[in-house]
Coordinates of C-alpha atoms in Angstrom, one line a residue:
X103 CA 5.9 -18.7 6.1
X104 CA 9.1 -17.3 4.9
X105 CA 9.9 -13.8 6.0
X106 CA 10.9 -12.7 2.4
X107 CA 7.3 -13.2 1.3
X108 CA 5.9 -11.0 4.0
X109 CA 8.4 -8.2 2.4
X110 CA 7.2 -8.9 -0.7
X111 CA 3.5 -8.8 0.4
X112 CA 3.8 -5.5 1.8
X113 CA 5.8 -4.1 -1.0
X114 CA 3.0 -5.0 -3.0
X115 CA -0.1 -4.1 -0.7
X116 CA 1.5 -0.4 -0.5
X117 CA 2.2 -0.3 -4.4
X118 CA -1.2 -2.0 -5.6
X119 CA 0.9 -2.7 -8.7
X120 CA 2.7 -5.8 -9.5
X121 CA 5.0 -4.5 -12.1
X122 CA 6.1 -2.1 -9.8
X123 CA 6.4 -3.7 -6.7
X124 CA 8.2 -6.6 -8.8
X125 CA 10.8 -3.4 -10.0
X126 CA 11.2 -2.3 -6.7
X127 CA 11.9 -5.8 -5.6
X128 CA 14.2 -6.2 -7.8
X129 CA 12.6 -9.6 -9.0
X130 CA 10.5 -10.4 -12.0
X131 CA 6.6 -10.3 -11.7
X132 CA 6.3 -13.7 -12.2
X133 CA 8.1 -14.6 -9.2
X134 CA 6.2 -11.8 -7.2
X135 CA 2.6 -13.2 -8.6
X136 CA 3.8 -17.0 -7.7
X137 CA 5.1 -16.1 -3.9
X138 CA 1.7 -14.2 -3.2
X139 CA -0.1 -16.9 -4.6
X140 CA 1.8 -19.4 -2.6
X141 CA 1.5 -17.1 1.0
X142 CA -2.3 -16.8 0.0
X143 CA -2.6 -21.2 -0.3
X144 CA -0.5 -20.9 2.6
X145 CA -2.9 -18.5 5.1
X146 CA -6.0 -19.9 2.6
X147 CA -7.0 -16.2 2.4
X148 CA -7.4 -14.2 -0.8
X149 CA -4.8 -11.1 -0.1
X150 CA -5.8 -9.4 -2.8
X151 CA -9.1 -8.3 -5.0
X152 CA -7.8 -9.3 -8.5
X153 CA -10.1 -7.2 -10.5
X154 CA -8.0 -6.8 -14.1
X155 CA -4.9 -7.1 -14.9
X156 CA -3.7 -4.2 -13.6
X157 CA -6.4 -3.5 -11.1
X158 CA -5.9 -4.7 -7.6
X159 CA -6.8 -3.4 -4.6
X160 CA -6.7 -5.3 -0.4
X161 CA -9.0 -7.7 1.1
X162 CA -10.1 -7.3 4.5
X163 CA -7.8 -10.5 5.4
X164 CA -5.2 -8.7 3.4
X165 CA -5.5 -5.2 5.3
X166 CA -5.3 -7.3 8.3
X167 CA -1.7 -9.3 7.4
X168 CA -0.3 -5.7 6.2
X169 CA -1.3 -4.0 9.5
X170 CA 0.6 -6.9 11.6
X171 CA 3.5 -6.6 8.9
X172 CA 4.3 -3.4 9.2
X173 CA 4.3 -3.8 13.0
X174 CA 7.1 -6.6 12.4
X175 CA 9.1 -6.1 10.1
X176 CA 10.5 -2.8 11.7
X177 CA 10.9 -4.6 15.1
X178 CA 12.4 -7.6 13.1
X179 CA 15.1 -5.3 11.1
X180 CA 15.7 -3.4 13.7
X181 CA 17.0 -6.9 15.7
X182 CA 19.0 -7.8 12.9
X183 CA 21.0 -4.8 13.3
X184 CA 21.8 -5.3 16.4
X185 CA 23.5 -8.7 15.9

């Protein structure tokens, strides 16, 4: 599991939006659909409820990964800084 698609996960569990989680990335949706996908095969967990297009909400498994994320990446950042 890479760290970028964890940051990418949680950008996009806290927009709900791919477009604008993509934006705010600073990476095409494409690229954001195919590294969820991938982390998804990867745990072999659905993330995310994929109800339209432009509907998505969590699943439990996903509410789950976003809660241990945000505990993480702070601690994780926050060790970078310091080297």
């Amino acid at each position: 599991m890479e760290l970028r698609h964890l940051r990418y996960f949680a950008v996009l569990a806290r927009e709900l939006h791919f477009a604008r989680a993509a934006e705010q990335l600073g990476i095409t949706q494409p690229t954001l659909s195919r590294t969820i996908q991938h982390l998804e095969k990867e745990l072999g967990v659905h993330l995310f409820s994929r109800e339209n297009k432009w509907n998505i909400s969590l699943t439990e498994a996903g509410r789950t990964l976003l809660a241990e994320t945000e505990k993480i990446l702070p601690k994780l950042d926050d060790a970078m800084t310091r080297t």
